[in-house]
Coordinates of C-alpha atoms and ligand atoms in Angstrom, one line a residue:
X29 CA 109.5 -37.4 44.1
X30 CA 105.8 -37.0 44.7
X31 CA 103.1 -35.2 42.4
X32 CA 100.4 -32.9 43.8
X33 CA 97.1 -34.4 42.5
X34 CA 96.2 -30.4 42.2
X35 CA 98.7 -29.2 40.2
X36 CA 100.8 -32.3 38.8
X37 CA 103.8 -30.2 39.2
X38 CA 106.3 -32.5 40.7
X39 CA 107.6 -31.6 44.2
X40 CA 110.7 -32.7 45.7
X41 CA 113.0 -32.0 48.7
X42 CA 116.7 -31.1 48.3
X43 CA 117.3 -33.7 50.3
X44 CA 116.0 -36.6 48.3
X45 CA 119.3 -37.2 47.2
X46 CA 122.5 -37.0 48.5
X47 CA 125.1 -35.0 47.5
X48 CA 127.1 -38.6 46.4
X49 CA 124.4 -39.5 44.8
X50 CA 123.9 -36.3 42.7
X51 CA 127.7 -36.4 41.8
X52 CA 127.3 -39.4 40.5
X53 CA 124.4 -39.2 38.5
X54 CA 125.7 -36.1 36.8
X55 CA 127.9 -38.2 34.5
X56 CA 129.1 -36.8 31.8
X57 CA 126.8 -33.7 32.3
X58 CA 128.4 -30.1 32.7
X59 CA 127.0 -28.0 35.2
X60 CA 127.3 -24.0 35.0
X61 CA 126.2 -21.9 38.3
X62 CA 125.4 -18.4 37.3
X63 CA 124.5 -15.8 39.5
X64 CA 123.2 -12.2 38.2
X65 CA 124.0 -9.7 40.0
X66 CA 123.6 -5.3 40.5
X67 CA 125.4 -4.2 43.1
X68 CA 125.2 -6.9 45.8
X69 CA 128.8 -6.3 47.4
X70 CA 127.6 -6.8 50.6
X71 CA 126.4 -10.7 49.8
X72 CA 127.9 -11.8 46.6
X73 CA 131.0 -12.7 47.9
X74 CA 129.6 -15.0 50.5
X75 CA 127.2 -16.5 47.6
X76 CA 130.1 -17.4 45.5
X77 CA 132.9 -18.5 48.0
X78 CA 130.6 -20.8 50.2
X79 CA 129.1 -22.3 46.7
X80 CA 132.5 -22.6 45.4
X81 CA 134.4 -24.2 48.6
X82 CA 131.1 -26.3 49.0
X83 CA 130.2 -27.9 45.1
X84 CA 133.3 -27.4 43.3
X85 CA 136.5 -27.5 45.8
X86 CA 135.2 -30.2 48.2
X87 CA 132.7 -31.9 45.9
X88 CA 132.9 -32.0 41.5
X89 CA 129.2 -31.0 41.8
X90 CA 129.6 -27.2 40.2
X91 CA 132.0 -27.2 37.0
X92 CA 131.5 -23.4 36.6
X93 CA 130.8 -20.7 38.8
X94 CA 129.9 -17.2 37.0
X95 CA 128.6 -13.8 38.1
X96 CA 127.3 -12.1 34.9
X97 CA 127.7 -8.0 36.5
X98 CA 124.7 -6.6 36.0
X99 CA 125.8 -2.4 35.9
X100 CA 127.1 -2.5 39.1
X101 CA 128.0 0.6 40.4
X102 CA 129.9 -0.6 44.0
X103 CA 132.3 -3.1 44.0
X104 CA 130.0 -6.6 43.0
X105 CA 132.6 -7.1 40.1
X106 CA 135.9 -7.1 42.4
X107 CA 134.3 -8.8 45.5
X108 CA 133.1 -11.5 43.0
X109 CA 136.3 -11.9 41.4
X110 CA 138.3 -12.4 45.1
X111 CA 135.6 -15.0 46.3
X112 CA 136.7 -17.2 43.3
X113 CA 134.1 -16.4 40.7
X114 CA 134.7 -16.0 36.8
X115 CA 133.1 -12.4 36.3
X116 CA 131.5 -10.7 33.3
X117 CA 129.8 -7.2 32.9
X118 CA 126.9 -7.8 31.5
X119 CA 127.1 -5.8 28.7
X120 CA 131.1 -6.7 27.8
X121 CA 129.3 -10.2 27.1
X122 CA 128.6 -10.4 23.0
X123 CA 128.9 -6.5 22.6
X124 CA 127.7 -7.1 19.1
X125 CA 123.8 -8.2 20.4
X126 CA 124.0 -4.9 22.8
X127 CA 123.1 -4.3 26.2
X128 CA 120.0 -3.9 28.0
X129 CA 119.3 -3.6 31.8
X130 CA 118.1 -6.1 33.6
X131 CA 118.5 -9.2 35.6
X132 CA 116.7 -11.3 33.0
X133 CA 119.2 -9.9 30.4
X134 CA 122.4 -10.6 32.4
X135 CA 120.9 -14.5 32.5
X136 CA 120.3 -14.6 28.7
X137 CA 123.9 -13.2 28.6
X138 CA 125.3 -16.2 30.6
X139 CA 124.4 -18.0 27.5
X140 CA 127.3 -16.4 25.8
X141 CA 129.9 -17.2 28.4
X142 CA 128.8 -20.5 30.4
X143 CA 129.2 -24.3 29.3
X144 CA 127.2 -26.2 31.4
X145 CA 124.6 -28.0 29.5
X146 CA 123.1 -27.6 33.1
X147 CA 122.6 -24.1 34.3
X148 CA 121.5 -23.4 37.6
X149 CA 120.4 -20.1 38.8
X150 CA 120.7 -18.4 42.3
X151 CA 120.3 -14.7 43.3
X152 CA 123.0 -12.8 44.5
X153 CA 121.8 -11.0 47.0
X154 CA 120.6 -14.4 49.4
X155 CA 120.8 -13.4 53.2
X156 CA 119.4 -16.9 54.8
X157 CA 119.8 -19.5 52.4
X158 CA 122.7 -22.8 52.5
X159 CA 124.5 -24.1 49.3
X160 CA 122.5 -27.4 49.2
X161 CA 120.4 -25.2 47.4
X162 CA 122.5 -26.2 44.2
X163 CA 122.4 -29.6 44.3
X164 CA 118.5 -29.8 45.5
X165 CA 117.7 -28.2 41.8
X166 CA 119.9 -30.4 40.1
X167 CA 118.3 -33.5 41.9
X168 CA 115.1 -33.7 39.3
X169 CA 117.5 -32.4 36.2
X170 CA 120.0 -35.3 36.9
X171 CA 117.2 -37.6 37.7
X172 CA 114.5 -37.5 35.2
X173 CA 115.0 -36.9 31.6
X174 CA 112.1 -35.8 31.2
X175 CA 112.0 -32.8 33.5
X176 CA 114.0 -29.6 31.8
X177 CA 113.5 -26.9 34.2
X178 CA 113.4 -27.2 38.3
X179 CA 111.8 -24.1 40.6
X180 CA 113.1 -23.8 44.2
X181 CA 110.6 -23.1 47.0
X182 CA 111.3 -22.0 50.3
X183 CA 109.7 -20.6 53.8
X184 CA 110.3 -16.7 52.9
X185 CA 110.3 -14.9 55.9
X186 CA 109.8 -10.9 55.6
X187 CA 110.6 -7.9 57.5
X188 CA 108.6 -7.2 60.5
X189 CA 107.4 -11.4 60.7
X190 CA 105.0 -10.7 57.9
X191 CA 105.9 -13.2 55.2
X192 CA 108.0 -12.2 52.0
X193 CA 106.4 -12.7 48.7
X194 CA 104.7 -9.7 47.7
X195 CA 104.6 -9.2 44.0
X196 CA 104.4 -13.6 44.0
X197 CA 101.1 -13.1 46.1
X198 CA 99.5 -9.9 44.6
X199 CA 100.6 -10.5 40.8
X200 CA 101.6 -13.8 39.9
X201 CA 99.4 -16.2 42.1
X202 CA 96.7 -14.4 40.5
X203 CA 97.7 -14.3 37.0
X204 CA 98.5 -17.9 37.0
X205 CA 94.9 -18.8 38.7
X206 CA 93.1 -16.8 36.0
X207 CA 95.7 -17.8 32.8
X208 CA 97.5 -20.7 33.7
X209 CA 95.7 -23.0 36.6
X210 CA 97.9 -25.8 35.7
X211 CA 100.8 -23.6 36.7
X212 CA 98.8 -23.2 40.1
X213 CA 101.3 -25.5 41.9
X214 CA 104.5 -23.9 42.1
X215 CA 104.5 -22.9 45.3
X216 CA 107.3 -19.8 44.5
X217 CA 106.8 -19.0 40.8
X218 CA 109.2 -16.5 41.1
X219 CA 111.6 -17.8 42.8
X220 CA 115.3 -16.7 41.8
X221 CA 116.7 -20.0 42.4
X222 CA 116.1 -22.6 39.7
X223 CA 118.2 -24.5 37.4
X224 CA 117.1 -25.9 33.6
X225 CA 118.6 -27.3 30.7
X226 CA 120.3 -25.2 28.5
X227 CA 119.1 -26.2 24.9
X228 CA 115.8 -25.4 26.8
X229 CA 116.6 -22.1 28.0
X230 CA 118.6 -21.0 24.9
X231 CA 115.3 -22.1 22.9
X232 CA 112.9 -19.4 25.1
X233 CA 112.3 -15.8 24.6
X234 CA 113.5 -14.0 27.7
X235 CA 112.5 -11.1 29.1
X236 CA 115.6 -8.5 30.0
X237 CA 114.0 -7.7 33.5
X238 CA 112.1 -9.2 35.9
X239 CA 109.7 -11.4 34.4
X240 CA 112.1 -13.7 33.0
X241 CA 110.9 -16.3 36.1
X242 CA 107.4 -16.1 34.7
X243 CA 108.0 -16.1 31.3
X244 CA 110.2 -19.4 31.7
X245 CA 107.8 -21.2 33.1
X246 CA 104.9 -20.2 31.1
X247 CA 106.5 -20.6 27.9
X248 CA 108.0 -23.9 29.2
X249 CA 104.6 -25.0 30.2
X250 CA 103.4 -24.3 26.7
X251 CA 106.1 -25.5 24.3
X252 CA 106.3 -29.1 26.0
X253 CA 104.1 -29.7 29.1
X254 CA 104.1 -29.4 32.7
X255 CA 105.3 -33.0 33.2
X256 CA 109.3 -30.6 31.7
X257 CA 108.8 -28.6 35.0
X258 CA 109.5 -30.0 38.7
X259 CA 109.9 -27.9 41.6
X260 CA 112.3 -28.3 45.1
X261 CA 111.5 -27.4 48.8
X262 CA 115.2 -25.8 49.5
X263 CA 114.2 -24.9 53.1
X264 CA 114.4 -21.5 54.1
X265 CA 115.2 -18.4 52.2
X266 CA 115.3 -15.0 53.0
X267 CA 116.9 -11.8 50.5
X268 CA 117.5 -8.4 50.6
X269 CA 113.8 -6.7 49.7
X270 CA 112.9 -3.9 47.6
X271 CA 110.7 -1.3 48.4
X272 CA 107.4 -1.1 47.2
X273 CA 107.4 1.6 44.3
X274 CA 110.3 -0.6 43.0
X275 CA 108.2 -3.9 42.9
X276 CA 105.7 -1.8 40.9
X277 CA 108.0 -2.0 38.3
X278 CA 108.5 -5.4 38.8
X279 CA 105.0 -5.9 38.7
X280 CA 104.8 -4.1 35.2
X281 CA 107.1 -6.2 33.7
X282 CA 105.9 -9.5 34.6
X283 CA 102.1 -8.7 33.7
X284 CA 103.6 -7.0 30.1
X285 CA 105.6 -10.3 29.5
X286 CA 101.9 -12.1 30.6
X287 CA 99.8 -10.2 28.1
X288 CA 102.5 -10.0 25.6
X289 CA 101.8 -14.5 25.6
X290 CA 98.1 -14.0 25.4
X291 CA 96.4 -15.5 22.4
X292 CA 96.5 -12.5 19.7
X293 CA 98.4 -10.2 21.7
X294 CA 101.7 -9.3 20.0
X295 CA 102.0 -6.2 21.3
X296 CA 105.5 -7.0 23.1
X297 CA 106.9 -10.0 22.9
X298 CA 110.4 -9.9 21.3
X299 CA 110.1 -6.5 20.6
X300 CA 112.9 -3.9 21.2
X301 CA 112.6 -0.4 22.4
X302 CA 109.1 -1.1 24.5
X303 CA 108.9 1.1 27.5
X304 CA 105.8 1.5 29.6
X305 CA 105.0 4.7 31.3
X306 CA 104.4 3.7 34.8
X307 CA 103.3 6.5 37.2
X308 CA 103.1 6.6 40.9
X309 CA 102.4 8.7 43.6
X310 CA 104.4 9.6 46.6
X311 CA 103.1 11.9 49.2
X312 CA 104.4 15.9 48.9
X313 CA 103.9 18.6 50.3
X314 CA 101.0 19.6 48.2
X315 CA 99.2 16.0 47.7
X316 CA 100.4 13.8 46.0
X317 CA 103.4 14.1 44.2
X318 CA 103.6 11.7 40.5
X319 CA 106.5 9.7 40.0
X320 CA 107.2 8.9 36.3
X321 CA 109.0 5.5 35.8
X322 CA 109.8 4.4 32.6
X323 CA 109.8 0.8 32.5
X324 CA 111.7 -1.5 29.6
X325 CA 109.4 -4.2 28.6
X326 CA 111.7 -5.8 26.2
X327 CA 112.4 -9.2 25.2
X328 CA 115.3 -11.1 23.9
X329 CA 114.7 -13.4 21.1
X330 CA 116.0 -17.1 21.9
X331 CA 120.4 -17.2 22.2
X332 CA 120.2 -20.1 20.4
X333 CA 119.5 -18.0 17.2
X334 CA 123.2 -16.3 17.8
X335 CA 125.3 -19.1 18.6
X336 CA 126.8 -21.1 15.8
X337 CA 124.7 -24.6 15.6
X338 CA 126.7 -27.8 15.1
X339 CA 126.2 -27.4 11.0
X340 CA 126.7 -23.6 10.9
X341 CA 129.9 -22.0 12.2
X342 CA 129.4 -18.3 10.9
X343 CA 127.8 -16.0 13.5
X344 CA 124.3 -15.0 12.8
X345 CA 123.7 -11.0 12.3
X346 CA 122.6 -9.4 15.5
X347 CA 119.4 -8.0 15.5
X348 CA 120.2 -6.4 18.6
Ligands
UPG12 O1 119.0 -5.2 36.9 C1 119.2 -6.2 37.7 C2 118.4 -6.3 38.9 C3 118.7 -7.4 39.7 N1 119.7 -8.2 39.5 C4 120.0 -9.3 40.4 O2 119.0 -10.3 40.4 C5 118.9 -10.9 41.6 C6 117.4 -10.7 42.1 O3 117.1 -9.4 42.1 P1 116.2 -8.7 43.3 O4 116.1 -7.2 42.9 O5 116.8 -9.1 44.6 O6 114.8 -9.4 43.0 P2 113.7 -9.7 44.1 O7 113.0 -8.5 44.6 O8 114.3 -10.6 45.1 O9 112.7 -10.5 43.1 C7 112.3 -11.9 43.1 O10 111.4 -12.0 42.0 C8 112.0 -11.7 40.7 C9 110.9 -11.8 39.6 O11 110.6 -13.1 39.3 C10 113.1 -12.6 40.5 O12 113.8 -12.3 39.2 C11 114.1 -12.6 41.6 O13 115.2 -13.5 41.4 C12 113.4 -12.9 42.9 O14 114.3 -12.9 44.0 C13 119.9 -10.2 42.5 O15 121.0 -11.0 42.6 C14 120.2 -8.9 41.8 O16 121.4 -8.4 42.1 C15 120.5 -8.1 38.3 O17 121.4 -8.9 38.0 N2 120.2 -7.0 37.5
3PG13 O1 108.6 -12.8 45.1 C1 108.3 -11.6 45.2 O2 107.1 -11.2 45.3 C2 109.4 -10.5 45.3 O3 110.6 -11.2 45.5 C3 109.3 -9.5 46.4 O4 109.4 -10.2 47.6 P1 109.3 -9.4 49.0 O5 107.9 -8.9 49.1 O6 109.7 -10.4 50.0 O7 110.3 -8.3 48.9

């Protein structure tokens, strides 16, 4: 493993170890795959039965394979279920915290229903993309004590052979230049694929929708150094993408998560019922047409404040 001199984020390749290697460095570790996912019937089934035949029938590498069902309305939860996953609705998971939207929400969720004191990450909805991605972010995690959460990166291509990546290049590049230069490294900040220990994830505050990524690695950065975060050339990855009105949501999200961390803002963070009025513009037939959006904002106070600790079996009172 190598460290860019820029950033001192530590950059691997998947293939740095190999997949004997990685099974036997995981020890005694547990290791939980989780993908989130809103109606990706078209791609979750591959997702989970390649992953599965791969790192868990063929290998021990996976001890856990869940989809946490994030409101799907098609058939993600039954296609899932065939491939060989264990499935959740998001919001059947710990009924008693409630339910939000959101793909950073179904992910705090897994918390509630995974094991793995490993938890690897991987979206749903993955169209070029190989299962070595699983054991390529395990790689620094198994390797290093001292790393707690790993990023994937990846060659993105986008539609039309213009490259993918466009709220990473328009919104988060620049925030982390201006806020967070020693962040400046990762080469996909918000990359869906990335694995990290769990007492470190259950210890964060996490955003219910999309700036989760962001917020991980920010907070992560903050509470116990770069020199916790590594990051993992998988190769090359390419998704399903969103139009653009929809990634100004995204957008909105991950810059309210961003100001809700800055020094004396506490505007957001950890707050409950936060919507921001986002409007847009389409074009109509007189002009320009507004499109109101509201757009949750919320944030999810660390799980680890609603699971029993070793010296306190009672549940703690939602404040959910
Ligand atoms: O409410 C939601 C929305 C999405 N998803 C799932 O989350 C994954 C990624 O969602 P997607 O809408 O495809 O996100 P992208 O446009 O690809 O956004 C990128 O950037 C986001 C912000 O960092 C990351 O969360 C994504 O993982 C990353 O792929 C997919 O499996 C979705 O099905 C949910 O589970 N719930
Ligand atoms: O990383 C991003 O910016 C989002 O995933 C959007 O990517 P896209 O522009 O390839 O859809």
């Amino acid at each position: 493993m190598t460290s860019s001199s820029q950033s001192h984020i530590a950059t691997a390749r998947w293939d740095d170890w190999s997949l004997a290697e990685l099974v036997e460095a995981k020890g005694e570790h547990r290791v939980s795959l989780v993908v989130p996912a809103r109606n990706e019937e078209g791609t979750v089934g591959e997702v989970v039965a390649r992953t599965r035949e791969a790192l868990m029938e063929t290998v021990a590498l996976v001890d856990e394979l869940v989809v946490i069902d994030s409101d799907s309305t098609d058939t993600t939860f039954a296609v899932a279920t065939d491939a060989g996953a264990s499935v959740h609705r998001s919001r059947e998971v710990r009924p008693d915290l409630g339910s939000h939207p959101g793909k950073g929400e179904a992910m705090w969720k897994s918390l509630f229903v995974t094991t793995g004191d490993l938890i690897v990450f991987m979206d749903a909805d993955l169209l070029d993309w190989d299962t070595h991605f699983v054991p390529g972010l395990l790689g620094p995690l198994l390797t290093r004590p001292q790393v707690s959460l790993v990023k994937g990166f990846y060659e993105r291509p986008g539609a039309d052979g213009l490259q993918g990546g466009r709220v990473t290049e328009l919104v988060a590049r620049p925030w982390l230049a201006l806020r967070h230069p020693e962040l400046a490294g990762l080469v996909q900040p918000l990359a869906g694929e990335w694995a990290v220990r769990r007492s470190l994830f259950e210890s964060l505050s996490v955003p219910t929708g999309y700036a989760v990524e962001l917020a991980a690695l920010v907070d992560t950065a903050r509470l116990h150094g770069i020199e916790a975060i590594a990051q993992v050339d998988l190769g090359l990855r390419s998704h399903h993408q969103q139009p653009l009105l929809d990634l100004g949501a995204m957008a909105t999200q991950i810059l309210a998560a961003m100001l809700a961390r800055e020094p004396g803002d506490e505007s957001s963070a950890g707050s409950l019922g936060a919507e921001v009025a986002l409007r847009q513009f389409r074009p109509g037939e007189g002009g320009a047409e507004p499109l109101e959006r509201g757009v949750p904002t919320l944030e999810r106070p660390p799980a680890r404040l609603f699971t029993p600790g070793p010296a306190d079996s009672a549940p703690h009172e939602p404040t959910a």
